[in-house]
mmCIF file of C-alpha atoms and ligand atoms in Angstrom:
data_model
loop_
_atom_site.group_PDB
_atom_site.id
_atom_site.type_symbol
_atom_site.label_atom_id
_atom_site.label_comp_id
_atom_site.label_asym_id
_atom_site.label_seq_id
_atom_site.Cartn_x
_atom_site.Cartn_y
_atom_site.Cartn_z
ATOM 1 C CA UNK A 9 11.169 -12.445 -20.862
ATOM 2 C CA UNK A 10 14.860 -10.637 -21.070
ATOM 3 C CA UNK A 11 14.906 -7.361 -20.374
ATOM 4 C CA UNK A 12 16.561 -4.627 -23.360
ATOM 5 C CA UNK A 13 19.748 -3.936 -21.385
ATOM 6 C CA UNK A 14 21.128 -2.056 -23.971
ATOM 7 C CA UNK A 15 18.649 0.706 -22.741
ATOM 8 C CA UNK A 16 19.747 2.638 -19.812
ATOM 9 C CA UNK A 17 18.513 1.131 -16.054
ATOM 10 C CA UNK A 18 16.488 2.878 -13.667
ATOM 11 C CA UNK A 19 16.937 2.054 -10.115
ATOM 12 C CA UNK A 20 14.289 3.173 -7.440
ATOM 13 C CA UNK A 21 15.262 3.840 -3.993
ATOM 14 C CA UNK A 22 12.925 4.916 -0.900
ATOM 15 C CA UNK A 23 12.831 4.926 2.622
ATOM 16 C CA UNK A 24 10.068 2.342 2.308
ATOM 17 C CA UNK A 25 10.053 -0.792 0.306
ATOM 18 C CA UNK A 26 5.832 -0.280 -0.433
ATOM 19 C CA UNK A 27 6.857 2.799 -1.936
ATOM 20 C CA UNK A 28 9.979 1.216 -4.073
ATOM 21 C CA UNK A 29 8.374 -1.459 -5.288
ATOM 22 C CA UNK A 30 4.787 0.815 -6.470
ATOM 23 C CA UNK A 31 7.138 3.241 -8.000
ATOM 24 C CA UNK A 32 8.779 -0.019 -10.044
ATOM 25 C CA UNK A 33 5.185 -1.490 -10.777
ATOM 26 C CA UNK A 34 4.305 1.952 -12.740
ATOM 27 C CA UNK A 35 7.294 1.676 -14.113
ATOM 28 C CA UNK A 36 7.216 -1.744 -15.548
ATOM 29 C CA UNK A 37 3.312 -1.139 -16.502
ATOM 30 C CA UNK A 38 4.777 1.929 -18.835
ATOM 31 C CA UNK A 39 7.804 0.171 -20.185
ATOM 32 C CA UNK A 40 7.654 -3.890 -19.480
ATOM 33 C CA UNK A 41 10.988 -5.065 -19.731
ATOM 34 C CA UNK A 42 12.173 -2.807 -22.122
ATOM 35 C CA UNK A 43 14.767 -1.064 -19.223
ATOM 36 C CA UNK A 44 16.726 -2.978 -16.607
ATOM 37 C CA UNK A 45 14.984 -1.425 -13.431
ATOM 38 C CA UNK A 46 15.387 -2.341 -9.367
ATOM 39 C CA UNK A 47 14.023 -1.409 -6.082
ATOM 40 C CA UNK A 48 15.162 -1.172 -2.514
ATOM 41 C CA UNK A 49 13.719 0.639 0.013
ATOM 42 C CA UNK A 50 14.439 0.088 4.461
ATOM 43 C CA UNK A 51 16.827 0.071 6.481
ATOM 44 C CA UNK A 52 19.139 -2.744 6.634
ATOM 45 C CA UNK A 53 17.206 -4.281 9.988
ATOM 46 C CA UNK A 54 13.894 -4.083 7.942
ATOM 47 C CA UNK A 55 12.492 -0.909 9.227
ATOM 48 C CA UNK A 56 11.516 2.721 6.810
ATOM 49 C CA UNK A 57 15.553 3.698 6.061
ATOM 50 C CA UNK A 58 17.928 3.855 3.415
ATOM 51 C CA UNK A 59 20.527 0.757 3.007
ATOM 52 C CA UNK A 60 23.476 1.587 1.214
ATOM 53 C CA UNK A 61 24.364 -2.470 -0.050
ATOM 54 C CA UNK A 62 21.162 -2.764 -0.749
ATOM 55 C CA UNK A 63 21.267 0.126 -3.702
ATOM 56 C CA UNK A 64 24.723 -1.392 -4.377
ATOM 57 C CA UNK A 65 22.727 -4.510 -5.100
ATOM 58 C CA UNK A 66 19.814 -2.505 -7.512
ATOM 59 C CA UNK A 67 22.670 -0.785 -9.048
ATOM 60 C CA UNK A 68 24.000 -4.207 -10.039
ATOM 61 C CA UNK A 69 20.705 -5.506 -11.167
ATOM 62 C CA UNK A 70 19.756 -2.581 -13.427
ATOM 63 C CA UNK A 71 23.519 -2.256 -14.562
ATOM 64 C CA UNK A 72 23.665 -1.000 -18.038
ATOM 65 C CA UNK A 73 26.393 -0.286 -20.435
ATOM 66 C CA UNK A 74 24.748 2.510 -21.135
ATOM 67 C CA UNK A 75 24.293 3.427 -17.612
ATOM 68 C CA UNK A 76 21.950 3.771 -14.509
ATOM 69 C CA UNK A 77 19.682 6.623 -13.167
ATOM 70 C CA UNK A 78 18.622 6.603 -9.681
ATOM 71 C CA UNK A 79 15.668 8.048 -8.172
ATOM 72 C CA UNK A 80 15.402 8.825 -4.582
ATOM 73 C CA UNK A 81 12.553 9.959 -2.009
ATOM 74 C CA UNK A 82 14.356 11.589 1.202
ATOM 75 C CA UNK A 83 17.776 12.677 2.290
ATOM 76 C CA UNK A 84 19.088 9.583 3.582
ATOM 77 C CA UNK A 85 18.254 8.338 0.296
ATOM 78 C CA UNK A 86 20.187 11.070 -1.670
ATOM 79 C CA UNK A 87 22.997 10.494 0.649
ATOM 80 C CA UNK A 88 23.069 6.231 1.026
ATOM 81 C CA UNK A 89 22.876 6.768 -2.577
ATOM 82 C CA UNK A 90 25.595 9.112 -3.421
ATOM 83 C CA UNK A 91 27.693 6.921 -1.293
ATOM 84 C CA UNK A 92 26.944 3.816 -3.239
ATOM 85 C CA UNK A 93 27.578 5.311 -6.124
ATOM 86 C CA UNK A 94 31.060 5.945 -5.020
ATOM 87 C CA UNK A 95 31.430 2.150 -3.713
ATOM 88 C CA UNK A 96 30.505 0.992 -6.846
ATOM 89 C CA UNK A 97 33.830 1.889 -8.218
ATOM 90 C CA UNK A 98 35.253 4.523 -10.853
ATOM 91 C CA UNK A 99 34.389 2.910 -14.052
ATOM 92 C CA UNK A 100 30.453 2.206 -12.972
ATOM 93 C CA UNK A 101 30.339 5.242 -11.280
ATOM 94 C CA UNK A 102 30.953 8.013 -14.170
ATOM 95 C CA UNK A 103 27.952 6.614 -15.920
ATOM 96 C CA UNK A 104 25.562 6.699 -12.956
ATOM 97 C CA UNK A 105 23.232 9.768 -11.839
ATOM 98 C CA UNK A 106 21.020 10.503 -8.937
ATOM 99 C CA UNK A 107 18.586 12.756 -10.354
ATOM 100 C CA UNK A 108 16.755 15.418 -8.914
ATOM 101 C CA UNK A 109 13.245 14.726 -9.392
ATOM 102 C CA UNK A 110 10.326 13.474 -7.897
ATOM 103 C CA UNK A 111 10.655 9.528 -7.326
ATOM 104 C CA UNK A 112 7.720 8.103 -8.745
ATOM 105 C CA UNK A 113 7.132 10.301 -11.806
ATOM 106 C CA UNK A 114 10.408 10.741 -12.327
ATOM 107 C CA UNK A 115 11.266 7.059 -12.610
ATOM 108 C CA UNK A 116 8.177 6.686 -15.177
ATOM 109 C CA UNK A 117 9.574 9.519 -17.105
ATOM 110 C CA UNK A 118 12.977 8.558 -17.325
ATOM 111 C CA UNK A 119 12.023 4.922 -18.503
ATOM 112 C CA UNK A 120 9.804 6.213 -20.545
ATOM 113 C CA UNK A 121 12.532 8.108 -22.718
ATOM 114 C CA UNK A 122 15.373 4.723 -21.875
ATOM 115 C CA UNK A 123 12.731 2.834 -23.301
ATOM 116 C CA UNK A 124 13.270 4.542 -26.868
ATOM 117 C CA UNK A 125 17.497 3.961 -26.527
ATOM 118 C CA UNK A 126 18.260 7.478 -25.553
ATOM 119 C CA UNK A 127 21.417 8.227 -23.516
ATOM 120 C CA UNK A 128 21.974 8.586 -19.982
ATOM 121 C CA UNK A 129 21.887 12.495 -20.515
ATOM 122 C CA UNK A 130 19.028 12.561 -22.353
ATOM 123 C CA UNK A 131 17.357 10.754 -19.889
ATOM 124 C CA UNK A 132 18.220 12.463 -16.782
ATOM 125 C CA UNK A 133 17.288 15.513 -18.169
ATOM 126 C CA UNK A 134 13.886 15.125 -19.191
ATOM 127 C CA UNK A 135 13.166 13.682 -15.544
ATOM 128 C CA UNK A 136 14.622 16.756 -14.192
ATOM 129 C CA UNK A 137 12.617 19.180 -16.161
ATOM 130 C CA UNK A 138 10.253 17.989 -13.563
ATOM 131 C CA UNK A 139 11.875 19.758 -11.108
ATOM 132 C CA UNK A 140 11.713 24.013 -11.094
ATOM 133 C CA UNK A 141 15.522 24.133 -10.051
ATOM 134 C CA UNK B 18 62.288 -8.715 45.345
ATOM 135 C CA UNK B 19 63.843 -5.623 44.965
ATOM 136 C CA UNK B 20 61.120 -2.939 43.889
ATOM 137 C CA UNK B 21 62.031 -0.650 40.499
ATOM 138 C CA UNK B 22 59.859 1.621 38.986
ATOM 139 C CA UNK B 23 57.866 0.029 36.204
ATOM 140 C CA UNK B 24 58.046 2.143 33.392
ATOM 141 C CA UNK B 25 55.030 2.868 31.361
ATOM 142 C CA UNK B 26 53.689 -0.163 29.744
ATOM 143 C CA UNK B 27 53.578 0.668 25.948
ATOM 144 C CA UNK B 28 50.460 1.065 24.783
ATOM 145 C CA UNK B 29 48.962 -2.172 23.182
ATOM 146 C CA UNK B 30 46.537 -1.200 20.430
ATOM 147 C CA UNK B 31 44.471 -4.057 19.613
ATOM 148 C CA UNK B 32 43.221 -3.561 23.345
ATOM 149 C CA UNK B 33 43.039 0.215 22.588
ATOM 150 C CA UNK B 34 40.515 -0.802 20.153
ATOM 151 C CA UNK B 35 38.796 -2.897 21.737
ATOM 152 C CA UNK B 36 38.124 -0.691 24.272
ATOM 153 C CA UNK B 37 37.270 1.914 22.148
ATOM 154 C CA UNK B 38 34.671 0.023 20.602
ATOM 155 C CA UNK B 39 32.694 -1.296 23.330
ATOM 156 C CA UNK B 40 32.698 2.035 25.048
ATOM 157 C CA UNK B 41 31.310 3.755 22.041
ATOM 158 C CA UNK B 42 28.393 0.678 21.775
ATOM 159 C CA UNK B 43 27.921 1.325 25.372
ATOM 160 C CA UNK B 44 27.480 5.108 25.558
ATOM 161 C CA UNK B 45 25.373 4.634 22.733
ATOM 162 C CA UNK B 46 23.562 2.227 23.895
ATOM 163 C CA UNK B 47 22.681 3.689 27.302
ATOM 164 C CA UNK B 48 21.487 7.269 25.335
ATOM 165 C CA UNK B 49 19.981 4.979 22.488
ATOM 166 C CA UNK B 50 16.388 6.535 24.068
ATOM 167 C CA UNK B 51 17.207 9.745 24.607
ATOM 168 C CA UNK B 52 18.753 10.031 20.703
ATOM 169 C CA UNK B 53 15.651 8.943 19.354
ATOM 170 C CA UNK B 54 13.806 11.554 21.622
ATOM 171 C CA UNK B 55 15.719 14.018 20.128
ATOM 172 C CA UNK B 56 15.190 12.637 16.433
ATOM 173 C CA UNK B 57 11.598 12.451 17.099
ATOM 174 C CA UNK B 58 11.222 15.912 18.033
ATOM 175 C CA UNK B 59 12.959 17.306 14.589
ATOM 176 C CA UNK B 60 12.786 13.955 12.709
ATOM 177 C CA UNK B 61 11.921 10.575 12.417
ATOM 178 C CA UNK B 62 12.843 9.299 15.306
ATOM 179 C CA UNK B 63 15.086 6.545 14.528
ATOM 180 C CA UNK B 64 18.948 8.042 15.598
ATOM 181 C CA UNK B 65 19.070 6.305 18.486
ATOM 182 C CA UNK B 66 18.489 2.623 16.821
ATOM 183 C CA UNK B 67 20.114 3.140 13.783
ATOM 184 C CA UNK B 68 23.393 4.881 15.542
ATOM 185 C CA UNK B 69 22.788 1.272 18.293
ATOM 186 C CA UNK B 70 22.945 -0.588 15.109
ATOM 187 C CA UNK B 71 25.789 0.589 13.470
ATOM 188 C CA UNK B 72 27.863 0.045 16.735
ATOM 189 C CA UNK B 73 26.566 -3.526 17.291
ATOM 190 C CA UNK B 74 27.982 -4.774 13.673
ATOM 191 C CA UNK B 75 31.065 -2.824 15.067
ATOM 192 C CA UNK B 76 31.457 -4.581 18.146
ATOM 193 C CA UNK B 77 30.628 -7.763 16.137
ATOM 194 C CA UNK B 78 33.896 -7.151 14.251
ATOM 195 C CA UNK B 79 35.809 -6.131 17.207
ATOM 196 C CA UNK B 80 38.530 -8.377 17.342
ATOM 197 C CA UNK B 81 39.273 -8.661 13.399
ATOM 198 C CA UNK B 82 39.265 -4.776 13.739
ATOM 199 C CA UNK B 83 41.491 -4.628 16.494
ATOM 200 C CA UNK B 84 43.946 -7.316 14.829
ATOM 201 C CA UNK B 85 44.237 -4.846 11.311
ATOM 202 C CA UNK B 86 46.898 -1.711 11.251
ATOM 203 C CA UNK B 87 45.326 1.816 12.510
ATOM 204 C CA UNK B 88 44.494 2.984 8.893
ATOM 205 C CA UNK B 89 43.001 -0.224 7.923
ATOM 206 C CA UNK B 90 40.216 -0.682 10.713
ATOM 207 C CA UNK B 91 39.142 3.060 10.469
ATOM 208 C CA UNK B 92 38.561 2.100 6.871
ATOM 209 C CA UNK B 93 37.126 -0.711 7.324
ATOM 210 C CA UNK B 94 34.956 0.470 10.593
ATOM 211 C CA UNK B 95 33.976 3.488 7.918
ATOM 212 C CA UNK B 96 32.297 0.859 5.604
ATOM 213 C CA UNK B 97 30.717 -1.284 8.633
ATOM 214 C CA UNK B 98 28.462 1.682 9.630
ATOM 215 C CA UNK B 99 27.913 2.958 6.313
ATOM 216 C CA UNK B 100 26.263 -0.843 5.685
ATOM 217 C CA UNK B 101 24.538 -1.036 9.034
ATOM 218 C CA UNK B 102 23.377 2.439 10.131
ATOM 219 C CA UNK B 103 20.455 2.725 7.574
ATOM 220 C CA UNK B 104 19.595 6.717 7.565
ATOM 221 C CA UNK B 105 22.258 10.091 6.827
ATOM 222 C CA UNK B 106 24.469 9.600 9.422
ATOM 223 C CA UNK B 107 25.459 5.897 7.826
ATOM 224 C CA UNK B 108 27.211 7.597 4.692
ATOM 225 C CA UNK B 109 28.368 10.793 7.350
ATOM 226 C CA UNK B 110 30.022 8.667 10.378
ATOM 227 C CA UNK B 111 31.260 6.175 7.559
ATOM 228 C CA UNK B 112 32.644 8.941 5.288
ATOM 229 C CA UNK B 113 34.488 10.483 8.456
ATOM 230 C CA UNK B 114 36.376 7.167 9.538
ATOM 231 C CA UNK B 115 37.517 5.941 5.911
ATOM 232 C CA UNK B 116 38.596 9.735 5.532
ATOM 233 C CA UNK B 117 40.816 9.109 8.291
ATOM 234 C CA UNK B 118 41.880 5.833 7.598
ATOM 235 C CA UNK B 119 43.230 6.663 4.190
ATOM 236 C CA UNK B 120 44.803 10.627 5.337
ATOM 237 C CA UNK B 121 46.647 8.337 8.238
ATOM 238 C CA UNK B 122 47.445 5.814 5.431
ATOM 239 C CA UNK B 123 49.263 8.818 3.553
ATOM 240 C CA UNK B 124 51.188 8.909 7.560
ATOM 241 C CA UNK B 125 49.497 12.533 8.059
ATOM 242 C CA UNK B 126 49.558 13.853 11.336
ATOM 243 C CA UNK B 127 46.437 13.594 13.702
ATOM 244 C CA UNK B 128 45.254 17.171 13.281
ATOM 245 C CA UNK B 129 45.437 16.662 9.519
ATOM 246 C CA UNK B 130 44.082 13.906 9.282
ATOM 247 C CA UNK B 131 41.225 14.603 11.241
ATOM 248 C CA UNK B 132 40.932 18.340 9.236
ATOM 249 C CA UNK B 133 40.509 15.906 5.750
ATOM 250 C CA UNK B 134 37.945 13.932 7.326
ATOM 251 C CA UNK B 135 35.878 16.725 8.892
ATOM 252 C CA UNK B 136 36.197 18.225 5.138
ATOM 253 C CA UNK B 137 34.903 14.924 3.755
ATOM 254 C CA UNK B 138 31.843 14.887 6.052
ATOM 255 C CA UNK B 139 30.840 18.749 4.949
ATOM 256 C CA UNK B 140 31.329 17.092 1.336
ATOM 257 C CA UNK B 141 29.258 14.104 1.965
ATOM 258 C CA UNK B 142 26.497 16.183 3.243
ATOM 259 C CA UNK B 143 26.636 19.330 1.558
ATOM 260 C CA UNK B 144 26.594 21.140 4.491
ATOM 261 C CA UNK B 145 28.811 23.732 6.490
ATOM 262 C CA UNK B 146 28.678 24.955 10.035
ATOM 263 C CA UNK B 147 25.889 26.734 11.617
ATOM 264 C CA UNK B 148 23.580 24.250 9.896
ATOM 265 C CA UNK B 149 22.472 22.415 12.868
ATOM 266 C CA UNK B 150 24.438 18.986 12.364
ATOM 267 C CA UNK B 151 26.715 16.637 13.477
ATOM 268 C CA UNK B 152 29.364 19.479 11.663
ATOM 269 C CA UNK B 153 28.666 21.607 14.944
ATOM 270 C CA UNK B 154 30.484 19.340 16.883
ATOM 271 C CA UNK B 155 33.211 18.144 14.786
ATOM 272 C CA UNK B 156 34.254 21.941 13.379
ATOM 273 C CA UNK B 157 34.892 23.121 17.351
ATOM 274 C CA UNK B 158 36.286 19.399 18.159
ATOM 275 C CA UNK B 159 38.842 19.962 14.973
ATOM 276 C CA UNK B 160 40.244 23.096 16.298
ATOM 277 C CA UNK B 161 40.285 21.521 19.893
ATOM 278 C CA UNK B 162 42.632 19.021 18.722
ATOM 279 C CA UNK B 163 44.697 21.099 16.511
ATOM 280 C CA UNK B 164 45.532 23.488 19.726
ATOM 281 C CA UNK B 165 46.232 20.149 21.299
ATOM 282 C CA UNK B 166 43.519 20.469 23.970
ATOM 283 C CA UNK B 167 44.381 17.949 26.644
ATOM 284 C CA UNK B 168 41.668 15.193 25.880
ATOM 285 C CA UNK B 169 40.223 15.056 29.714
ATOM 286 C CA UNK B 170 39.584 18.742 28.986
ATOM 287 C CA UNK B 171 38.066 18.373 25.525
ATOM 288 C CA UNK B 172 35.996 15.402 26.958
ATOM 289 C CA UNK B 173 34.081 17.926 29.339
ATOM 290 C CA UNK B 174 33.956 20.235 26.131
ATOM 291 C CA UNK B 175 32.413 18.510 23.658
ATOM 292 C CA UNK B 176 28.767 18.485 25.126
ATOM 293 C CA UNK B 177 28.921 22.190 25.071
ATOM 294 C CA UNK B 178 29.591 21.950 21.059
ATOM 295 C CA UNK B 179 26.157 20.102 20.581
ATOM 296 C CA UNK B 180 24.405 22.207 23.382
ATOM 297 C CA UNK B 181 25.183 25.013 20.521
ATOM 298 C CA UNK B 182 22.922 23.513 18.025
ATOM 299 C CA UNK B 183 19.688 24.122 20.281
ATOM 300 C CA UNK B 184 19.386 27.715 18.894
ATOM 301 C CA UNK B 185 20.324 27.035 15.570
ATOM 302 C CA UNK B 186 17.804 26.238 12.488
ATOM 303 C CA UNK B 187 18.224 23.402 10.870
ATOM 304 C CA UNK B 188 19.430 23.870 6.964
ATOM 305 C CA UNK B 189 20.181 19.898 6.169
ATOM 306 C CA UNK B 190 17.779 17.144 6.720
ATOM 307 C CA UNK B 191 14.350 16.246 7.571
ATOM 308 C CA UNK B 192 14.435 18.850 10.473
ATOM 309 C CA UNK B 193 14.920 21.651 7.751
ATOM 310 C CA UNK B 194 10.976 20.875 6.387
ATOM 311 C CA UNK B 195 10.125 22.171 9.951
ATOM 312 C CA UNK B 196 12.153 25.982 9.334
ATOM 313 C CA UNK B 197 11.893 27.840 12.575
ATOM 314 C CA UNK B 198 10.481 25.372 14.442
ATOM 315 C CA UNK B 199 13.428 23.184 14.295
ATOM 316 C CA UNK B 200 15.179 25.600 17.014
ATOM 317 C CA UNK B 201 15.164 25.284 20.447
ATOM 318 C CA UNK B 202 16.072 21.169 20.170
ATOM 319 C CA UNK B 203 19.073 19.860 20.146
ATOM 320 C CA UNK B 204 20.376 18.372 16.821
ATOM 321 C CA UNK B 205 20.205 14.404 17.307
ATOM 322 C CA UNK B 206 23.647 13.575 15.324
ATOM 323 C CA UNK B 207 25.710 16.611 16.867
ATOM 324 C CA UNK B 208 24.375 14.751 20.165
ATOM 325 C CA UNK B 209 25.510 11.380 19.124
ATOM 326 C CA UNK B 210 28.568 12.859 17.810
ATOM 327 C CA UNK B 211 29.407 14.534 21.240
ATOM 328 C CA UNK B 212 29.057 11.648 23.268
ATOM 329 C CA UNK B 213 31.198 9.321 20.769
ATOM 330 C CA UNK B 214 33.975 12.423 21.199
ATOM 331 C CA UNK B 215 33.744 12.721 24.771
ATOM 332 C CA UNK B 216 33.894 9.079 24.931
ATOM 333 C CA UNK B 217 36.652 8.195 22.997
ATOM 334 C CA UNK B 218 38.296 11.561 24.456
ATOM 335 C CA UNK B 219 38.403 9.688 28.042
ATOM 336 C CA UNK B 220 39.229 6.270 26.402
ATOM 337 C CA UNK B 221 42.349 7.331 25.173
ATOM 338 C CA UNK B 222 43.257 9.665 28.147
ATOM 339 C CA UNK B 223 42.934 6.682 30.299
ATOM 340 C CA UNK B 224 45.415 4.764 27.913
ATOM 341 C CA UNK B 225 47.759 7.091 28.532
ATOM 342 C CA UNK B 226 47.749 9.143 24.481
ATOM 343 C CA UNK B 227 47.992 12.945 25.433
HETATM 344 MG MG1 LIG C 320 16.358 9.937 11.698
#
């Protein structure tokens, strides 16, 4: 199976890898392999934490042309994430956005509208209309 | 022999660093208990380990570290904790040393340098004093060095700083979900911040840098 990487990727990151990896199995039972999508969730000895090569790595895996939306549980995930976002480099990092929204429907939303080709805009804003801002 | 005063050996930075590392990995590792104590009361609990991991993979590096210009190793010390600490203060303690590794690369003078990287850590985590973080400490310890604070001094003062953050409510963090509850503890990073600062404070009074 290849996955549509023309659509834009969703990358799911938690302070615990059971809660990544249920948030991705939702996602791929909505979408298949229409988006690129990856997990990561712990720290980088194994335990509930954020590691910031490790969403380097998602970001990598769900890389799309037509960029990457991340979804994140806690604060150290917000912040691992915003700083892996900056190691990725300028050129990968102008067309990738941490939304604000909750994790798990958020990342079912957002693949949910990938899924049918829209942009990186139009897809980080209908996962944030789940958030009263 | 005829006896002459020795002047001042010069000061030899790759021991400087050296030094500097494994007494940060030792304070830390000695308090490693009581940071978790503090992280458990307003948190999760984990400061203590993840701040003992982060200086582990620094002391693993040591030498390569020690063998790279100034600017280079803070940089490059800046991305070993950001990869090994695991929670906030990975992306916060990392932001702060490649700050200053790339204003010292631009040959800015120490209070400058360390005014852009106490900047970059407000940046990094949105916050500003008063907010019952690491920021608590680093603010005073900014202005400290800027009046050019003799470090033994500034050593004794730094505890002080984080004692400030008991009465304070936490704005940033997990220990904001707990509002008013959060006060009366002491903020777990402005305490691991503190001791690095006092630390490194005596470190490089004993090496002879005023
Ligand atoms: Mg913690």
């Amino acid at each position: 199976m290849t996955v549509n990487s023309a659509n834009v990727g969703i990358v799911i990151v938690s302070h615990s890898p059971l809660v990544a990896r249920g948030a991705a199995d939702m996602v791929r039972q909505m979408v298949g392999n229409s988006v690129p999508l990856a997990w990561c969730g712990g720290n980088p000895a194994g335990g509930l934490g954020t590691d910031t090569g490790a969403i380097l790595k998602a970001i990598d895996e769900a890389w799309s042309e037509a960029g990457v939306a991340i979804f994140v549980d806690l604060g150290g995930a917000e912040t691992n994430s915003e700083m892996a976002v900056e190691l990725s480099g300028e050129a990968r990092a102008s067309r990738i956005v941490i939304c604000n929204a909750p994790i798990v429907e958020g990342a079912v939303i957002a693949a949910a509208e990938a899924s049918g080709g829209a942009s990186l805009a139009k897809v980080v804003a209908t996962a944030q209309e789940l958030s009263p801002s | 022999m005829i006896a002459v005063e020795e002047p001042r050996p010069a000061i030899d930075h790759a021991v400087l660093t050296n030094r500097l590392i494994a007494a940060c990995r030792d304070v830390i590792a000695t308090r490693e208990a009581d940071l978790c104590d503090l992280d458990r009361a307003i948190g999760d609990g984990d400061h203590g380990t993840n701040m003992r991991r982060g200086m582990d993979a620094l002391a693993a590096e040591s030498r390569q570290l020690a063998a790279m210009p100034l600017s280079e190793a803070m940089s490059r010390a800046g991305t070993i904790l950001v990869m090994s600490i695991g929670g906030a203060a990975g992306p916060l303690y990392g932001t702060f040393l490649m700050e200053l590794g790339a204003a010292l690369r631009n040959v800015e003078a120490w209070p400058e340098a360390l005014r852009r990287a106490v900047a970059a850590v407000a940046r990094r985590g949105k916050s500003a004093a008063g907010e019952k973080t690491l920021l608590d400490v680093l603010y005073p310890l900014r202005d400290e060095v800027v009046r050019h604070t003799p470090l033994p001094l500034l050593a004794q003062r730094v505890q002080g700083f984080a004692e400030m953050t008991i009465d304070m409510q936490a704005m940033r963090g997990r220990a904001s979900f707990l509002g008013e509850r959060s006060i009366g503890h002491m903020d777990p990073g402005a305490a691991s911040c503190a001791l690095l600062a006092a630390t490194i404070c005596r470190e490089l009074a004993e090496a002879g840098i005023e």
